[in-house]
Amino acid sequence: MSFAAQESALLDLLFDPALRAAFRREGPAALAGRGLTPAECADFATVRVEALEMDARARVNFILAQYCRSYPLGFSLLSSLPQGLDLLRALVDAPLLRLPPNERVARFGLQLRDRLAEAGDAGGPRGQALLRSVVEAELGMAWTAQQARAAALAGEAAAPPRPMPPDWLSQPLALAPLTSAAVLPRPYAELRRELCPCTGAELWRQLGRAPLDPARRQAVLGRPDLRLLVARAVVAATGSCEPVAEHVTVELGEGFARLLPHVDGRHSVSALLAQLRAAGADDALLSGVLAGFRELARQGMVQLAA
């Protein structure tokens, strides 16, 4: 007898509330059409629904405690909305958990981004846009972390950034691999300090006990100091389990976001500065842009176009 169909049915029972409700009403008959033999289906007659519910809650909470590490600001902000915590729980479903482990955190973030509006009033269109920008930033880092781990698991260790040649400012540049960028309403570390009462897996448990006060969310996001967060994923540790990915970050003025699309392998810093000067930019702005590009180069976030 193969237990694959039973394992699949149990996964659905744990992570599909509608199926659990049907199982409570109908017993094993609710599992019809899932490829179970009569004997395999009969095994579920001994499953206690109350124990199944308890197990499901524990598993969802454990998973969210781990995902919270990748989306601390998103989780904290969502907790302040009427349906925020419920939305986070609902995103942990059977299709997500059938994905390869390394793909789940980024897919979770994609679903979260696409369903933010279901969490309730975030303070109108502006509040919704700010919330989305935070999730977009953390999703970008989750995605590049996934790519970094996948490369490490495949034995493709990322090469350290190459030193730039003396004339790099006059050569076309591109963003380096594993680099993401997003505009945040405030500096990332400042948002973490003001919105997250703790770090790591404990943050999810803390938010479950005491969600973020909506007034606190409005006060923090109501004082915008827009920044462009640029992050590059690096593998910090490898071992017998999944590699650990971390991020090197640089924060630049919000205006820098309009320049980043031009870092596309066709434009040089010198050419961009010349265009800005022709458009009337003063020396202070040009100096700031140059300093920003120098810092991106120093952190290995831009490279010469191939």
mmCIF file of C-alpha atoms in Angstrom:
data_model
loop_
_atom_site.group_PDB
_atom_site.id
_atom_site.type_symbol
_atom_site.label_atom_id
_atom_site.label_comp_id
_atom_site.label_asym_id
_atom_site.label_seq_id
_atom_site.Cartn_x
_atom_site.Cartn_y
_atom_site.Cartn_z
ATOM 1 C CA MET A 1 0.000 0.000 0.000
ATOM 2 C CA SER A 2 1.282 3.446 -0.909
ATOM 3 C CA PHE A 3 0.814 6.211 1.641
ATOM 4 C CA ALA A 4 1.331 9.074 -0.836
ATOM 5 C CA ALA A 5 -2.408 9.701 -1.258
ATOM 6 C CA GLN A 6 -2.929 9.620 2.507
ATOM 7 C CA GLU A 7 -0.096 12.082 3.057
ATOM 8 C CA SER A 8 -1.604 14.401 0.461
ATOM 9 C CA ALA A 9 -5.048 14.170 2.057
ATOM 10 C CA LEU A 10 -3.603 14.853 5.500
ATOM 11 C CA LEU A 11 -1.775 17.932 4.163
ATOM 12 C CA ASP A 12 -5.077 19.230 2.807
ATOM 13 C CA LEU A 13 -6.846 18.521 6.102
ATOM 14 C CA LEU A 14 -4.210 20.474 7.994
ATOM 15 C CA PHE A 15 -4.055 23.494 5.683
ATOM 16 C CA ASP A 16 -7.537 23.702 4.112
ATOM 17 C CA PRO A 17 -10.115 24.961 6.656
ATOM 18 C CA ALA A 18 -13.009 24.260 4.268
ATOM 19 C CA LEU A 19 -11.977 20.626 3.930
ATOM 20 C CA ARG A 20 -11.617 20.300 7.707
ATOM 21 C CA ALA A 21 -15.132 21.676 8.140
ATOM 22 C CA ALA A 22 -16.428 19.100 5.648
ATOM 23 C CA PHE A 23 -14.476 16.372 7.426
ATOM 24 C CA ARG A 24 -16.108 17.393 10.721
ATOM 25 C CA ARG A 25 -19.551 17.013 9.140
ATOM 26 C CA GLU A 26 -19.006 13.996 6.916
ATOM 27 C CA GLY A 27 -16.003 12.133 8.278
ATOM 28 C CA PRO A 28 -13.821 10.216 5.786
ATOM 29 C CA ALA A 29 -16.489 10.632 3.086
ATOM 30 C CA ALA A 30 -15.225 14.222 2.717
ATOM 31 C CA LEU A 31 -12.009 12.794 1.238
ATOM 32 C CA ALA A 32 -13.724 11.160 -1.723
ATOM 33 C CA GLY A 33 -12.076 11.811 -5.081
ATOM 34 C CA ARG A 34 -8.563 12.178 -3.657
ATOM 35 C CA GLY A 35 -7.185 8.896 -4.948
ATOM 36 C CA LEU A 36 -7.613 6.977 -1.686
ATOM 37 C CA THR A 37 -8.487 3.308 -1.661
ATOM 38 C CA PRO A 38 -11.393 2.318 0.632
ATOM 39 C CA ALA A 39 -8.903 0.978 3.190
ATOM 40 C CA GLU A 40 -6.788 4.134 3.055
ATOM 41 C CA CYS A 41 -9.893 6.280 3.439
ATOM 42 C CA ALA A 42 -11.101 4.197 6.373
ATOM 43 C CA ASP A 43 -7.867 4.954 8.269
ATOM 44 C CA PHE A 44 -9.070 8.548 8.691
ATOM 45 C CA ALA A 45 -12.078 7.407 10.721
ATOM 46 C CA THR A 46 -9.881 7.389 13.812
ATOM 47 C CA VAL A 47 -8.713 10.987 13.340
ATOM 48 C CA ARG A 48 -10.110 13.286 16.041
ATOM 49 C CA VAL A 49 -11.239 16.553 14.514
ATOM 50 C CA GLU A 50 -10.360 18.513 17.678
ATOM 51 C CA ALA A 51 -6.805 17.177 17.574
ATOM 52 C CA LEU A 52 -6.621 17.958 13.867
ATOM 53 C CA GLU A 53 -7.676 21.566 14.533
ATOM 54 C CA MET A 54 -5.083 21.913 17.286
ATOM 55 C CA ASP A 55 -2.367 20.445 15.083
ATOM 56 C CA ALA A 56 -3.316 22.759 12.211
ATOM 57 C CA ARG A 57 -3.131 25.876 14.404
ATOM 58 C CA ALA A 58 0.242 24.845 15.817
ATOM 59 C CA ARG A 59 1.704 24.159 12.380
ATOM 60 C CA VAL A 60 0.440 27.429 10.880
ATOM 61 C CA ASN A 61 1.828 29.398 13.814
ATOM 62 C CA PHE A 62 5.192 27.653 13.545
ATOM 63 C CA ILE A 63 5.404 28.363 9.800
ATOM 64 C CA LEU A 64 4.407 32.021 10.220
ATOM 65 C CA ALA A 65 6.984 32.450 12.977
ATOM 66 C CA GLN A 66 9.626 31.436 10.429
ATOM 67 C CA TYR A 67 8.225 33.534 7.570
ATOM 68 C CA CYS A 68 8.062 36.516 9.912
ATOM 69 C CA ARG A 69 11.859 36.606 9.778
ATOM 70 C CA SER A 70 11.639 37.596 6.103
ATOM 71 C CA TYR A 71 8.694 40.019 6.428
ATOM 72 C CA PRO A 72 8.997 41.639 9.873
ATOM 73 C CA LEU A 73 7.653 45.030 8.800
ATOM 74 C CA GLY A 74 4.912 43.521 6.663
ATOM 75 C CA PHE A 75 3.734 41.261 9.482
ATOM 76 C CA SER A 76 3.821 44.045 12.041
ATOM 77 C CA LEU A 77 1.898 46.479 9.827
ATOM 78 C CA LEU A 78 -0.644 43.809 8.811
ATOM 79 C CA SER A 79 -1.305 43.017 12.467
ATOM 80 C CA SER A 80 -2.666 46.554 12.925
ATOM 81 C CA LEU A 81 -5.375 46.052 10.283
ATOM 82 C CA PRO A 82 -8.799 44.517 11.053
ATOM 83 C CA GLN A 83 -8.240 41.256 9.128
ATOM 84 C CA GLY A 84 -4.455 41.358 8.927
ATOM 85 C CA LEU A 85 -3.562 38.395 11.133
ATOM 86 C CA ASP A 86 -6.337 36.286 9.608
ATOM 87 C CA LEU A 87 -5.028 37.054 6.122
ATOM 88 C CA LEU A 88 -1.515 35.957 7.099
ATOM 89 C CA ARG A 89 -2.845 32.689 8.495
ATOM 90 C CA ALA A 90 -4.973 32.048 5.416
ATOM 91 C CA LEU A 91 -1.963 32.375 3.129
ATOM 92 C CA VAL A 92 -0.411 29.241 4.641
ATOM 93 C CA ASP A 93 -2.260 26.698 2.522
ATOM 94 C CA ALA A 94 -1.663 23.320 0.943
ATOM 95 C CA PRO A 95 -0.590 24.631 -2.514
ATOM 96 C CA LEU A 96 2.083 26.760 -0.850
ATOM 97 C CA LEU A 97 3.417 23.834 1.158
ATOM 98 C CA ARG A 98 3.563 21.568 -1.880
ATOM 99 C CA LEU A 99 6.229 23.840 -3.344
ATOM 100 C CA PRO A 100 9.915 23.035 -2.823
ATOM 101 C CA PRO A 101 10.937 24.442 0.592
ATOM 102 C CA ASN A 102 13.247 27.093 -0.854
ATOM 103 C CA GLU A 103 10.436 28.588 -2.954
ATOM 104 C CA ARG A 104 7.813 28.977 -0.248
ATOM 105 C CA VAL A 105 8.841 32.213 1.473
ATOM 106 C CA ALA A 106 8.967 34.253 -1.742
ATOM 107 C CA ARG A 107 5.689 32.746 -3.003
ATOM 108 C CA PHE A 108 4.091 33.637 0.335
ATOM 109 C CA GLY A 109 5.222 37.228 -0.173
ATOM 110 C CA LEU A 110 3.803 37.338 -3.698
ATOM 111 C CA GLN A 111 0.432 36.185 -2.414
ATOM 112 C CA LEU A 112 0.581 38.662 0.450
ATOM 113 C CA ARG A 113 1.328 41.552 -1.897
ATOM 114 C CA ASP A 114 -1.540 40.599 -4.178
ATOM 115 C CA ARG A 115 -4.078 40.296 -1.345
ATOM 116 C CA LEU A 116 -3.163 43.254 0.863
ATOM 117 C CA ALA A 117 -6.470 45.002 0.216
ATOM 118 C CA GLU A 118 -8.311 42.126 1.934
ATOM 119 C CA ALA A 119 -6.694 42.975 5.265
ATOM 120 C CA GLY A 120 -8.914 46.012 5.857
ATOM 121 C CA ASP A 121 -8.542 49.784 5.911
ATOM 122 C CA ALA A 122 -4.885 50.801 5.816
ATOM 123 C CA GLY A 123 -5.628 54.525 5.817
ATOM 124 C CA GLY A 124 -6.947 55.099 2.327
ATOM 125 C CA PRO A 125 -5.075 54.831 -0.977
ATOM 126 C CA ARG A 126 -1.973 56.508 0.440
ATOM 127 C CA GLY A 127 -1.819 54.152 3.424
ATOM 128 C CA GLN A 128 -2.343 51.166 1.134
ATOM 129 C CA ALA A 129 0.468 52.357 -1.132
ATOM 130 C CA LEU A 130 2.851 52.750 1.808
ATOM 131 C CA LEU A 131 1.993 49.289 3.100
ATOM 132 C CA ARG A 132 2.499 47.814 -0.349
ATOM 133 C CA SER A 133 5.887 49.520 -0.675
ATOM 134 C CA VAL A 134 7.051 47.876 2.550
ATOM 135 C CA VAL A 135 5.907 44.433 1.420
ATOM 136 C CA GLU A 136 7.505 44.989 -2.011
ATOM 137 C CA ALA A 137 10.853 45.790 -0.369
ATOM 138 C CA GLU A 138 10.809 42.706 1.833
ATOM 139 C CA LEU A 139 9.540 40.553 -1.031
ATOM 140 C CA GLY A 140 12.472 41.682 -3.171
ATOM 141 C CA MET A 141 14.880 40.567 -0.468
ATOM 142 C CA ALA A 142 13.034 37.259 0.004
ATOM 143 C CA TRP A 143 13.256 36.606 -3.728
ATOM 144 C CA THR A 144 16.993 37.309 -3.997
ATOM 145 C CA ALA A 145 17.612 35.245 -0.854
ATOM 146 C CA GLN A 146 15.803 32.344 -2.533
ATOM 147 C CA GLN A 147 18.024 32.702 -5.601
ATOM 148 C CA ALA A 148 21.163 32.837 -3.466
ATOM 149 C CA ARG A 149 20.180 29.690 -1.545
ATOM 150 C CA ALA A 150 19.280 27.863 -4.762
ATOM 151 C CA ALA A 151 22.694 28.643 -6.233
ATOM 152 C CA ALA A 152 24.430 27.470 -3.067
ATOM 153 C CA LEU A 153 22.421 24.239 -3.010
ATOM 154 C CA ALA A 154 23.428 23.650 -6.630
ATOM 155 C CA GLY A 155 27.077 24.119 -5.707
ATOM 156 C CA GLU A 156 27.299 27.414 -7.556
ATOM 157 C CA ALA A 157 29.011 29.612 -5.015
ATOM 158 C CA ALA A 158 28.589 33.289 -5.808
ATOM 159 C CA ALA A 159 31.827 34.971 -6.756
ATOM 160 C CA PRO A 160 32.763 38.002 -4.650
ATOM 161 C CA PRO A 161 32.254 41.372 -6.364
ATOM 162 C CA ARG A 162 35.097 42.266 -8.687
ATOM 163 C CA PRO A 163 36.966 45.512 -8.057
ATOM 164 C CA MET A 164 35.888 48.216 -10.462
ATOM 165 C CA PRO A 165 38.486 49.452 -12.991
ATOM 166 C CA PRO A 166 39.651 53.061 -12.754
ATOM 167 C CA ASP A 167 37.424 54.138 -15.654
ATOM 168 C CA TRP A 168 34.240 52.407 -14.453
ATOM 169 C CA LEU A 169 32.284 55.671 -14.276
ATOM 170 C CA SER A 170 32.473 55.998 -18.055
ATOM 171 C CA GLN A 171 31.433 52.409 -18.817
ATOM 172 C CA PRO A 172 27.866 51.030 -19.057
ATOM 173 C CA LEU A 173 26.628 49.563 -15.782
ATOM 174 C CA ALA A 174 24.051 46.972 -14.810
ATOM 175 C CA LEU A 175 22.660 45.890 -11.470
ATOM 176 C CA ALA A 176 24.612 43.001 -10.000
ATOM 177 C CA PRO A 177 22.905 39.613 -9.602
ATOM 178 C CA LEU A 178 20.880 39.024 -6.419
ATOM 179 C CA THR A 179 20.224 42.766 -6.049
ATOM 180 C CA SER A 180 16.794 44.256 -5.357
ATOM 181 C CA ALA A 181 15.598 47.832 -4.897
ATOM 182 C CA ALA A 182 12.421 49.390 -3.508
ATOM 183 C CA VAL A 183 11.295 52.736 -2.114
ATOM 184 C CA LEU A 184 10.422 52.706 1.597
ATOM 185 C CA PRO A 185 8.487 55.369 3.510
ATOM 186 C CA ARG A 186 11.284 55.651 6.099
ATOM 187 C CA PRO A 187 14.793 54.186 6.566
ATOM 188 C CA TYR A 188 14.529 50.408 6.977
ATOM 189 C CA ALA A 189 16.342 50.193 10.306
ATOM 190 C CA GLU A 190 14.213 53.026 11.655
ATOM 191 C CA LEU A 191 11.006 51.266 10.615
ATOM 192 C CA ARG A 192 12.212 48.049 12.241
ATOM 193 C CA ARG A 193 12.977 49.912 15.466
ATOM 194 C CA GLU A 194 9.650 51.749 15.599
ATOM 195 C CA LEU A 195 7.295 49.014 14.387
ATOM 196 C CA CYS A 196 8.788 45.707 15.526
ATOM 197 C CA PRO A 197 8.859 45.134 19.299
ATOM 198 C CA CYS A 198 11.199 42.151 18.900
ATOM 199 C CA THR A 199 12.986 40.177 16.211
ATOM 200 C CA GLY A 200 13.039 36.710 14.727
ATOM 201 C CA ALA A 201 10.386 34.083 15.291
ATOM 202 C CA GLU A 202 9.317 35.717 18.552
ATOM 203 C CA LEU A 203 7.847 38.640 16.600
ATOM 204 C CA TRP A 204 4.939 36.528 15.297
ATOM 205 C CA ARG A 205 4.085 35.321 18.805
ATOM 206 C CA GLN A 206 4.290 38.870 20.153
ATOM 207 C CA LEU A 207 2.011 40.220 17.410
ATOM 208 C CA GLY A 208 -0.497 37.479 18.160
ATOM 209 C CA ARG A 209 -0.636 38.625 21.784
ATOM 210 C CA ALA A 210 -0.446 42.372 21.111
ATOM 211 C CA PRO A 211 -0.952 43.508 17.489
ATOM 212 C CA LEU A 212 0.530 46.816 16.402
ATOM 213 C CA ASP A 213 -1.652 49.742 17.447
ATOM 214 C CA PRO A 214 -3.214 51.368 14.344
ATOM 215 C CA ALA A 215 -2.400 54.775 15.814
ATOM 216 C CA ARG A 216 1.245 53.738 15.998
ATOM 217 C CA ARG A 217 1.185 52.663 12.348
ATOM 218 C CA GLN A 218 -0.352 55.966 11.290
ATOM 219 C CA ALA A 219 2.117 57.996 13.348
ATOM 220 C CA VAL A 220 5.159 56.221 11.916
ATOM 221 C CA LEU A 221 4.022 56.139 8.296
ATOM 222 C CA GLY A 222 2.573 59.647 8.565
ATOM 223 C CA ARG A 223 6.074 61.132 8.820
ATOM 224 C CA PRO A 224 7.494 60.103 5.441
ATOM 225 C CA ASP A 225 11.198 60.293 4.753
ATOM 226 C CA LEU A 226 11.298 58.288 1.520
ATOM 227 C CA ARG A 227 14.389 56.174 0.924
ATOM 228 C CA LEU A 228 15.513 53.817 -1.806
ATOM 229 C CA LEU A 229 16.571 50.544 -0.192
ATOM 230 C CA VAL A 230 19.018 48.592 -2.347
ATOM 231 C CA ALA A 231 19.862 45.103 -1.068
ATOM 232 C CA ARG A 232 22.171 42.352 -2.303
ATOM 233 C CA ALA A 233 21.724 38.795 -1.063
ATOM 234 C CA VAL A 234 24.757 36.853 0.119
ATOM 235 C CA VAL A 235 25.043 33.348 1.532
ATOM 236 C CA ALA A 236 26.268 33.813 5.077
ATOM 237 C CA ALA A 237 26.521 30.156 6.075
ATOM 238 C CA THR A 238 26.177 26.701 4.577
ATOM 239 C CA GLY A 239 25.858 23.333 6.231
ATOM 240 C CA SER A 240 23.873 20.132 6.236
ATOM 241 C CA CYS A 241 20.604 22.099 6.185
ATOM 242 C CA GLU A 242 19.427 24.983 4.031
ATOM 243 C CA PRO A 243 22.012 27.725 3.395
ATOM 244 C CA VAL A 244 21.487 30.968 5.304
ATOM 245 C CA ALA A 245 21.120 34.085 3.158
ATOM 246 C CA GLU A 246 21.590 37.616 4.456
ATOM 247 C CA HIS A 247 21.574 41.030 2.778
ATOM 248 C CA VAL A 248 24.039 43.848 2.328
ATOM 249 C CA THR A 249 22.035 47.067 2.126
ATOM 250 C CA VAL A 250 22.478 50.655 0.977
ATOM 251 C CA GLU A 251 19.900 53.413 1.457
ATOM 252 C CA LEU A 252 19.776 56.360 -0.906
ATOM 253 C CA GLY A 253 17.511 59.343 -1.383
ATOM 254 C CA GLU A 254 14.119 58.640 -2.943
ATOM 255 C CA GLY A 255 15.084 60.571 -6.061
ATOM 256 C CA PHE A 256 17.709 57.949 -6.833
ATOM 257 C CA ALA A 257 14.861 55.551 -7.694
ATOM 258 C CA ARG A 258 14.328 57.459 -10.954
ATOM 259 C CA LEU A 259 17.939 56.786 -11.959
ATOM 260 C CA LEU A 260 18.025 53.069 -11.221
ATOM 261 C CA PRO A 261 16.051 51.991 -14.330
ATOM 262 C CA HIS A 262 18.884 53.519 -16.368
ATOM 263 C CA VAL A 263 21.362 51.095 -14.768
ATOM 264 C CA ASP A 264 20.445 48.695 -17.558
ATOM 265 C CA GLY A 265 23.729 47.810 -19.218
ATOM 266 C CA ARG A 266 23.493 50.684 -21.717
ATOM 267 C CA HIS A 267 24.226 53.815 -19.684
ATOM 268 C CA SER A 268 27.268 54.974 -17.741
ATOM 269 C CA VAL A 269 27.365 57.121 -14.630
ATOM 270 C CA SER A 270 29.165 59.827 -16.578
ATOM 271 C CA ALA A 271 26.388 59.886 -19.179
ATOM 272 C CA LEU A 272 23.689 60.061 -16.508
ATOM 273 C CA LEU A 273 25.486 62.922 -14.763
ATOM 274 C CA ALA A 274 25.787 64.772 -18.059
ATOM 275 C CA GLN A 275 22.045 64.388 -18.669
ATOM 276 C CA LEU A 276 21.258 65.659 -15.180
ATOM 277 C CA ARG A 277 23.565 68.638 -15.631
ATOM 278 C CA ALA A 278 21.917 69.478 -18.939
ATOM 279 C CA ALA A 279 18.533 69.330 -17.192
ATOM 280 C CA GLY A 280 19.683 71.952 -14.672
ATOM 281 C CA ALA A 281 20.881 69.845 -11.716
ATOM 282 C CA ASP A 282 23.180 71.769 -9.380
ATOM 283 C CA ASP A 283 26.595 70.652 -8.127
ATOM 284 C CA ALA A 284 25.233 69.422 -4.798
ATOM 285 C CA LEU A 285 22.751 67.070 -6.491
ATOM 286 C CA LEU A 286 25.359 65.790 -8.921
ATOM 287 C CA SER A 287 27.786 65.177 -6.073
ATOM 288 C CA GLY A 288 25.126 63.234 -4.181
ATOM 289 C CA VAL A 289 24.318 61.071 -7.202
ATOM 290 C CA LEU A 290 27.995 60.310 -7.756
ATOM 291 C CA ALA A 291 28.424 59.391 -4.098
ATOM 292 C CA GLY A 292 25.426 57.074 -4.335
ATOM 293 C CA PHE A 293 26.852 55.240 -7.325
ATOM 294 C CA ARG A 294 30.220 54.947 -5.632
ATOM 295 C CA GLU A 295 28.581 53.314 -2.604
ATOM 296 C CA LEU A 296 26.607 50.920 -4.800
ATOM 297 C CA ALA A 297 29.850 49.949 -6.531
ATOM 298 C CA ARG A 298 31.649 49.528 -3.214
ATOM 299 C CA GLN A 299 28.942 47.134 -1.999
ATOM 300 C CA GLY A 300 28.981 45.121 -5.218
ATOM 301 C CA MET A 301 25.437 46.180 -6.234
ATOM 302 C CA VAL A 302 26.412 47.441 -9.700
ATOM 303 C CA GLN A 303 28.800 45.926 -12.180
ATOM 304 C CA LEU A 304 30.149 46.547 -15.642
ATOM 305 C CA ALA A 305 27.737 45.480 -18.347
ATOM 306 C CA ALA A 306 28.580 42.167 -19.916
#
